[in-house]
XYZ file of C-alpha atoms in Angstrom:
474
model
C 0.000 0.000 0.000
C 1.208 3.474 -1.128
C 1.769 5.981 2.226
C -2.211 7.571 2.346
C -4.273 9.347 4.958
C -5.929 6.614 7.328
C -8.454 7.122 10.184
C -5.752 9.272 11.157
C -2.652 10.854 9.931
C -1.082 9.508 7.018
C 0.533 5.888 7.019
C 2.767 3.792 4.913
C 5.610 1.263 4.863
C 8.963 2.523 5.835
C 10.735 2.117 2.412
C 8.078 4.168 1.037
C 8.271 6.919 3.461
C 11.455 8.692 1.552
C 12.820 11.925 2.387
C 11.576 13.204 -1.297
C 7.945 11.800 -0.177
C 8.103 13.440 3.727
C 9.297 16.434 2.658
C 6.085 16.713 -0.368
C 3.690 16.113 2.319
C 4.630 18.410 4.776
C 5.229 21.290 2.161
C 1.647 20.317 0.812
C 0.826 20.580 4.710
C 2.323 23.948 5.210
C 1.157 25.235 1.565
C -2.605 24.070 2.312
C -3.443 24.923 5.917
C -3.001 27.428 8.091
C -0.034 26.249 10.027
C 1.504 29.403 11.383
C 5.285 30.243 11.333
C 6.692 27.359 14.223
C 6.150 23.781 13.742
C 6.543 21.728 16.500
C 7.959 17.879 15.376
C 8.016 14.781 17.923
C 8.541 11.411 17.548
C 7.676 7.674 19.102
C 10.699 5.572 19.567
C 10.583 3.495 15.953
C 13.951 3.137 14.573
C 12.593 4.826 11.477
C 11.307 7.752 13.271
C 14.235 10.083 14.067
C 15.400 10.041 10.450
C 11.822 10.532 9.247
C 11.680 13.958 11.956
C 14.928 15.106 10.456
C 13.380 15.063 7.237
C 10.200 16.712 8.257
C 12.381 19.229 9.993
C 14.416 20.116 6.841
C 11.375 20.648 4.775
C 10.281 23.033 7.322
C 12.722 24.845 7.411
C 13.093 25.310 4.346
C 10.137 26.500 3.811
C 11.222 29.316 5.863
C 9.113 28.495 9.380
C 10.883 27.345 12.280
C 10.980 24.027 13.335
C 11.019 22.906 17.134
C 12.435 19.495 17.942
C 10.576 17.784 20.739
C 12.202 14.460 20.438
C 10.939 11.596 21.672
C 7.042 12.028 23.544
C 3.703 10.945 23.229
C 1.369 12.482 20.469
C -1.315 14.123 22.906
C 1.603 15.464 25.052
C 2.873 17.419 21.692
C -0.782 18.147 20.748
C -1.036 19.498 24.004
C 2.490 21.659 23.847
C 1.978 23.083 20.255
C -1.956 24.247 21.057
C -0.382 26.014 24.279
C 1.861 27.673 21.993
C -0.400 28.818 19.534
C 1.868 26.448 17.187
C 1.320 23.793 14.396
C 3.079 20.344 15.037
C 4.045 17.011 13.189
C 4.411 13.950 15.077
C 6.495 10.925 13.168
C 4.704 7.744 14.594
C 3.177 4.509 12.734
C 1.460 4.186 16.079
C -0.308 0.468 16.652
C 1.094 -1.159 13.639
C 4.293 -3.078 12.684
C 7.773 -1.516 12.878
C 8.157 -1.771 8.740
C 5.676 1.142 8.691
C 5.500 4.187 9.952
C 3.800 8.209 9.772
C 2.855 11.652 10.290
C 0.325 13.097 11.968
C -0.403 16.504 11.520
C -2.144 19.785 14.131
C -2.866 23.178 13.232
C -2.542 25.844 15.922
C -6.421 24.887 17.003
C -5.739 21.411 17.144
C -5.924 17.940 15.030
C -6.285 18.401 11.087
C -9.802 17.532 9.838
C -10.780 15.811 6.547
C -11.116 18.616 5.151
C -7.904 19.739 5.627
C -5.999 16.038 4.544
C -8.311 16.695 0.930
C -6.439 20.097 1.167
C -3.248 18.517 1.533
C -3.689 15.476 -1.171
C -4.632 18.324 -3.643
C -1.490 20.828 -2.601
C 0.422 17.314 -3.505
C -0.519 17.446 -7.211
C 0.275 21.356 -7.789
C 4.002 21.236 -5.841
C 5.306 24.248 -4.761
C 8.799 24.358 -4.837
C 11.109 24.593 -2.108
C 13.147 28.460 -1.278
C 16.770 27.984 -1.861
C 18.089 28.580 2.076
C 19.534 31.682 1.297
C 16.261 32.807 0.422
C 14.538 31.858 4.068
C 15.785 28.995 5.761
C 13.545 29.075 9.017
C 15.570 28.247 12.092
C 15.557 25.272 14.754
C 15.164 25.343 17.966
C 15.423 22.160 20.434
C 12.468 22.019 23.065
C 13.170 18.150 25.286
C 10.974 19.663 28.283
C 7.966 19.694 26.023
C 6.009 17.008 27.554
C 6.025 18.658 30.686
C 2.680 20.311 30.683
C 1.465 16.683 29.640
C 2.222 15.104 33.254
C 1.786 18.731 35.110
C -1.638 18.356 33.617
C -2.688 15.225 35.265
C -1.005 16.233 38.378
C -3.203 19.306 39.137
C -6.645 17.739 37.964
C -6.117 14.792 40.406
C -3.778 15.685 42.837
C -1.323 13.767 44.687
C -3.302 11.095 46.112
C -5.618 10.336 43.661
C -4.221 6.679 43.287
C -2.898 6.222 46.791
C -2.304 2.524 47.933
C -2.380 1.265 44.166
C 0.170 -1.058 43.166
C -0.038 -0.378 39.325
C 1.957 -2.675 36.839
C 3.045 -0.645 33.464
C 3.755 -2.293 30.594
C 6.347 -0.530 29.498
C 7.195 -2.241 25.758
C 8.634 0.544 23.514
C 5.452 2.848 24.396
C 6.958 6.365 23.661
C 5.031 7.233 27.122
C 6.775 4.045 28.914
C 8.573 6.936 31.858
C 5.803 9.308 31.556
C 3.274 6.484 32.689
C 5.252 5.983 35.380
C 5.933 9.751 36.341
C 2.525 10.469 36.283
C 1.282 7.356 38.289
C 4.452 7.873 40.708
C 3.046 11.671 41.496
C -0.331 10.643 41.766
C 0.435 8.660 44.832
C 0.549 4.659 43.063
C 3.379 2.444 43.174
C 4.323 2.208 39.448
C 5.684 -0.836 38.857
C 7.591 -1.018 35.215
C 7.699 -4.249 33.319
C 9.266 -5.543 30.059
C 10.749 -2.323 28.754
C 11.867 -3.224 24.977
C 14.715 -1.724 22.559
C 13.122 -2.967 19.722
C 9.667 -1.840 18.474
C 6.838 -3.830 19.733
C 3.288 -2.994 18.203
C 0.869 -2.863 20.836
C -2.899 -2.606 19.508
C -4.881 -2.102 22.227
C -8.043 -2.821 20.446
C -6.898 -6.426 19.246
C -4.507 -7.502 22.504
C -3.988 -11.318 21.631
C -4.029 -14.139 23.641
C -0.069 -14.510 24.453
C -0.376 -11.000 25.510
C -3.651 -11.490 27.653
C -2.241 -14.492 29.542
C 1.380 -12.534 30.339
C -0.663 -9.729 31.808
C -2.790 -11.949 34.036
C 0.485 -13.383 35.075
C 2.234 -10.268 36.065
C -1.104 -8.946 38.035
C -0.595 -12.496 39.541
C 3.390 -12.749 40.186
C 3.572 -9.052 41.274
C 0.555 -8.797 43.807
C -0.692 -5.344 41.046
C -4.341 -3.722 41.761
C -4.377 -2.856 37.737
C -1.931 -2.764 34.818
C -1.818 0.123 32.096
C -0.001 0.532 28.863
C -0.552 2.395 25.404
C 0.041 2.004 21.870
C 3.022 2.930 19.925
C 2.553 7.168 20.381
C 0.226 7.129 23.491
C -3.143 7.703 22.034
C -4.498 4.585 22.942
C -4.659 3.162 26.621
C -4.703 -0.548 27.619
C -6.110 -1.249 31.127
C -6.574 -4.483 33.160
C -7.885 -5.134 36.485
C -6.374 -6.971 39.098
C -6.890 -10.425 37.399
C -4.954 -9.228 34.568
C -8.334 -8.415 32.654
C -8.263 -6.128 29.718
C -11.099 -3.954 30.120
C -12.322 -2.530 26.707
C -11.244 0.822 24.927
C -15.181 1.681 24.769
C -15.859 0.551 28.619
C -12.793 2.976 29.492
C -14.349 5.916 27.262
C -17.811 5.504 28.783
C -16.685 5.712 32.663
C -14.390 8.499 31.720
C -17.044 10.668 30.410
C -19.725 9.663 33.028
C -17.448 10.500 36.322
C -15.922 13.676 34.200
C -19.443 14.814 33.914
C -20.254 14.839 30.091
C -23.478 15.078 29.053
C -22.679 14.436 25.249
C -21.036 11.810 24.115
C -19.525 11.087 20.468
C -18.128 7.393 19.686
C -17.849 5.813 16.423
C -20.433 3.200 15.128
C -17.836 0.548 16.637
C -18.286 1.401 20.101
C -19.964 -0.758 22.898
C -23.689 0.254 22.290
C -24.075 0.662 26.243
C -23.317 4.231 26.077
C -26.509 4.533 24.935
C -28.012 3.408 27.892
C -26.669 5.528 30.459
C -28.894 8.506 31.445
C -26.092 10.209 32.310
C -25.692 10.880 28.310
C -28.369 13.456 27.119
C -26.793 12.978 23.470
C -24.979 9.999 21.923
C -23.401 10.644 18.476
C -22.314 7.514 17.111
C -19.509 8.692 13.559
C -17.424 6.481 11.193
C -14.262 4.973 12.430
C -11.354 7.818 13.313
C -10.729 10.735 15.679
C -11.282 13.232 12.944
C -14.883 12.242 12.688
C -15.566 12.177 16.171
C -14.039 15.947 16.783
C -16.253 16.804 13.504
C -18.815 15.527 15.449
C -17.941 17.300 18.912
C -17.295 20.560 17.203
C -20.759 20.436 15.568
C -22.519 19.570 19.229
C -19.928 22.656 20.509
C -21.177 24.940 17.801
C -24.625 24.683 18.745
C -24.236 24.625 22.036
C -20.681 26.338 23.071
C -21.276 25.372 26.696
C -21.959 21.840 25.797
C -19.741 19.345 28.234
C -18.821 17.235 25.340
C -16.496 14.044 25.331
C -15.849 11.485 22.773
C -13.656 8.305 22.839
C -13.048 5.433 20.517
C -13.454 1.363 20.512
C -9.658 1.694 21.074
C -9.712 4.062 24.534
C -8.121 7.455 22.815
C -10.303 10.254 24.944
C -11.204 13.379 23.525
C -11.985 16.109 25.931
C -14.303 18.967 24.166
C -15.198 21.137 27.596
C -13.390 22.139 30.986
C -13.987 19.324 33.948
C -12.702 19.141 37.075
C -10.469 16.729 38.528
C -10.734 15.263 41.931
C -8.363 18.165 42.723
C -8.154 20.529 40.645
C -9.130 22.009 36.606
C -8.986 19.970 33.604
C -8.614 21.738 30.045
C -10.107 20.626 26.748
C -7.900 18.369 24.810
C -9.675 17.461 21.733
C -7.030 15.293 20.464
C -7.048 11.182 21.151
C -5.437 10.757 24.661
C -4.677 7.722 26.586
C -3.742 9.152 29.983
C -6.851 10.310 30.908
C -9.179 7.256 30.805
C -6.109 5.761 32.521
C -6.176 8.217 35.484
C -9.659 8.721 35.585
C -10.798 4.974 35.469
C -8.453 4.535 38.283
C -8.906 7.225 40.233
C -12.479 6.555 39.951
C -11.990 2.715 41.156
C -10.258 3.728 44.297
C -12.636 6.271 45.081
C -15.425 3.733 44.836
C -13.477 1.132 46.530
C -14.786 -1.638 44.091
C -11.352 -1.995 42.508
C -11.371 -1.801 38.292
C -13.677 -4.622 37.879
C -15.941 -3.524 40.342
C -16.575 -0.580 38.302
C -16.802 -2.376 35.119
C -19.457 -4.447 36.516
C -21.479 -1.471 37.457
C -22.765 -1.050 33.773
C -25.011 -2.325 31.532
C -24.499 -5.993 30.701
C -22.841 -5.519 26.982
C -19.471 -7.076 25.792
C -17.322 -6.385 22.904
C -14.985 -8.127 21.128
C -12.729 -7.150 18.317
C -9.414 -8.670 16.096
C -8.097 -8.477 12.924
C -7.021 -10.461 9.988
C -3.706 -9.264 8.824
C -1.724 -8.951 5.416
C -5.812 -8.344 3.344
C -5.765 -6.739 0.364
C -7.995 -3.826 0.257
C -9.292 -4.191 -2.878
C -10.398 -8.054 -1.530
C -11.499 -6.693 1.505
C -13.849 -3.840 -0.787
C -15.128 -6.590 -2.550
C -16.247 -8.284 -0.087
C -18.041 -5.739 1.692
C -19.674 -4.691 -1.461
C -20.873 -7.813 -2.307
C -22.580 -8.302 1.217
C -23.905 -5.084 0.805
C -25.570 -5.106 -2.161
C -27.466 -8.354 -1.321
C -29.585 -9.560 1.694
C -29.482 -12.640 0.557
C -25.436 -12.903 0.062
C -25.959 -11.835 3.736
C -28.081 -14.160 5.071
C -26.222 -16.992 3.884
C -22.728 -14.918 5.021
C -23.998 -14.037 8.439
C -26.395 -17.660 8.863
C -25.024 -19.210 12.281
C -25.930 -15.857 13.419
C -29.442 -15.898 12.854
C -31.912 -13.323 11.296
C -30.717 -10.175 10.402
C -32.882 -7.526 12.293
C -30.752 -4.143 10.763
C -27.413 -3.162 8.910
C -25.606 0.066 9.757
C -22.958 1.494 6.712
C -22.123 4.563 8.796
C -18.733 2.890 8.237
C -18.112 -0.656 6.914
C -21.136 -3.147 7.118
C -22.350 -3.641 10.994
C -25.452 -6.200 11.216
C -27.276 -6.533 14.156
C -29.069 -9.651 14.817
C -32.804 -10.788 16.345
C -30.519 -12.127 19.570
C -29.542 -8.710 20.179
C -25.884 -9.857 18.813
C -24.016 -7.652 16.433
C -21.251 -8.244 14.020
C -19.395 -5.447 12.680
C -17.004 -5.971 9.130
C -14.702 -2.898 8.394
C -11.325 -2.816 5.822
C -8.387 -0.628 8.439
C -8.277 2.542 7.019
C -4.067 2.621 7.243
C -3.134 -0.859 7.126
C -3.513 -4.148 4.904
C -6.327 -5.737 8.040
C -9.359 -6.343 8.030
C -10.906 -5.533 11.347
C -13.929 -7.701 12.855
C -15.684 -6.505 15.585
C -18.420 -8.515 17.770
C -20.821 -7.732 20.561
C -22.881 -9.359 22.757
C -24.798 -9.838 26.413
C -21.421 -12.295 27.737
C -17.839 -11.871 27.390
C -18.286 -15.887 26.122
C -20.575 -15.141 23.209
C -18.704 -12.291 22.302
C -15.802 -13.984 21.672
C -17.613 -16.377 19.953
C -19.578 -14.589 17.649
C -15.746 -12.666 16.817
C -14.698 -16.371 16.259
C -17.471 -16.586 13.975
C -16.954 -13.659 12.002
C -13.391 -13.742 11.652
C -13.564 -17.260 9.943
C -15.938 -16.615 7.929
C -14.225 -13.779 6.780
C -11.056 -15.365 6.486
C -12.807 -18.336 4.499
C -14.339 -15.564 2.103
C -11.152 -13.997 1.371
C -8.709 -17.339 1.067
C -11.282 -18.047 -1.716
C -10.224 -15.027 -4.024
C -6.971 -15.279 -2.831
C -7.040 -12.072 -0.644
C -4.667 -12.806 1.911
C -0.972 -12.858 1.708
């Protein structure tokens, strides 16, 4: 697959990802949106990733803006730095997927880059605008290593120092470019972080799709290690992983929905994707369910917001990355809007929000409505297979009905964003082509953790049966 715009940023393999290609897009970036004069530039800890920065910073600067190197730091920590700054910023990270791919993702001054504004950039691409000979404007660069530190003083002041007293909190450390910062931030908060399996090679965490070797080592370190939870993130930090103290991954959606209940939201915007139980918690006057990606979902906040400006919006994802659209309050203190995908803050929050209640993580999980997701992927799909497929069981209830059979009768079909059937039992089966990636992503839901798995089972052979037929998988 060629380097295109996914469900968010702009993805591709490595060896595609030259400094001729880097360089086009973030000209076409700079050319096509309003990016200001300073461009912040971060990174996650890839081994392709510093040399892609350098290259973003050279085509920067010469294009006659400055460029600020933030080095190494999660993406919501340099969201957060270059909207305090009134800057633009680029951060270098593949995120969840394999180390022979990798990035960009880009912010304006006001925050992530919409659709809108990647359709601005893919047509800047086809009218290039050459680059200023240095002489002419080379823009200077300036080194800024303290830039995450708003990002933990953040959490620090919202929750105060003994949010998380008396928690023993396990953090899988892997090559998460927020491995210390979890740990800072827990450590200050009053847990006892404990770090675990810290990596020099890239390890690509999904947090949406954690498989079962991965499962049954976290159950074993909760075990071995006496821990009342365990946290981790993807890749660049947008996406939290959270178990309770049986090693338990509890689901990006479940994390998303507590967040915005004990933060006070009263609108909530989730892709299709999510857990459907968010619509059954009075605490949510509005549910906004958009297609798959963080830019829909702040499309969707910022149309709730411009309504309403004193709205007390939130939105989250199937994979845990919080979007905060109003100002809440900590236990102890303020909490700004951060309408980028975040994974510290369903982190802190859920646990914060566990010890207050004394019910431990899976106490609080148990408090909600009785729905259960499940979600994986087949890997190596090619998309034109995987757009077949769906159109095929689109265009026919019948091809569906003999697709979808073990499932029962189809009682509705939602193509906000891939094909998501929903069955007389109440079970649902979602089919959706990764936006960024060669996958094909199957999502299942049901009334026990058993049948969701089950029904994922399900879908992801028959998928994978579908596809082996045309000879869509590698």
């Amino acid at each position: 697959m060629a380097p295109k715009f996914g469900t968010s940023g702009l993805r591709g393999l490595v060896s595609e990802l030259t400094s001729d290609l880097v360089g086009a897009y973030v000209r076409a970036f700079l050319v096509a949106c309003p990016a200001g004069s300073r461009v912040l530039v971060g990174r996650d800890l890839r081994a392709s990733s510093p040399r892609i920065a350098e290259d973003a910073i050279a085509a920067i600067r010469a294009a006659g803006r400055e460029a600020v190197d933030c080095g190494a730091l999660p993406t919501p920590a340099l969201a957060l730095a270059a909207m305090g700054q009134g800057a633009a910023a680029i951060m270098v990270t593949g995120s969840h997927i394999p180390a022979d791919r990798n990035g960009l993702k880009f912010y304006l001054p006001s925050g992530e880059i919409s659709k809108a504004d990647e359709a601005a950039i893919g047509q800047a691409l086809e009218r290039p605008v050459a680059t200023p000979a240095p002489a002419a404007g080379q823009g200077a660069r300036s080194f800024a290593p303290e830039a995450g530190a708003a990002y933990v003083a953040r959490y620090v002041q919202a929750f105060g120092d003994a949010a998380l007293a008396g928690l023993r909190v396990g953090v899988y450390q892997h090559s998460s470019v927020a491995r210390e910062t979890l740990v800072e931030i827990l450590g200050a908060l009053g847990a006892e972080p404990v770090p675990l399996a810290a990596s020099d090679s890239f390890v690509p965490v999904d947090t949406e799709a954690v498989d079962a070797g991965t499962r049954a080592m976290l159950a074993e370190w909760c075990a071995g290690q006496g821990l009342d939870a365990l946290v981790s993130t993807d890749g660049d930090a947008d996406r939290p992983m959270l178990t309770d103290a049986a090693g338990r991954v509890v689901p990006g959606d479940i994390l998303g929905a507590i967040t915005a209940r004990a933060l006070g939201a009263g609108a909530v915007c989730t892709p299709v994707s999510s857990n459907s139980l968010v619509t059954r918690l009075p605490e949510f006057e509005t549910v906004r369910l958009t297609r798959i990606g963080s830019p829909f979902v702040i499309a969707a906040m910022e149309e709730i917001l411009a309504a309403d400006p004193a709205a007390r919006v939130a939105g989250f994802e199937a994979n845990g990355g919080f979007l905060l659209g109003f100002a809440a309050r900590g236990p102890a203190g303020p909490l700004a809007p951060l309408m980028t995908r975040d994974a510290m803050l369903p982190l802190v929050t859920v646990l914060a929000a566990a010890r207050a209640a004394g019910s431990g993580v899976a106490g609080l999980v148990a408090g909600l409505p009785a729905r259960h997701t499940a979600a994986d992927r087949l890997q190596q799909v090619a998309p034109e297979a995987a757009a077949a497929l769906l159109t095929r069981l689109d265009a026919s209830a019948g091809a569906r009905a003999a697709f979808f059979a073990p499932l029962g009768r189809e009682a509705g079909c939602d193509r906000t964003d891939g094909l998501r059937v929903s069955f007389a039992s109440g079970e649902i089966l979602h089919l959706r082509p990764s936006g960024n990636a060669p996958e094909f992503r199957v999502y299942a839901e049901a009334d026990s953790p058993e049948r969701a798995a089950a029904v994922l089972k399900l879908g992801l052979e028959r998928v994978a049966a579908a596809l082996a037929d045309c000879g869509a998988q590698e």
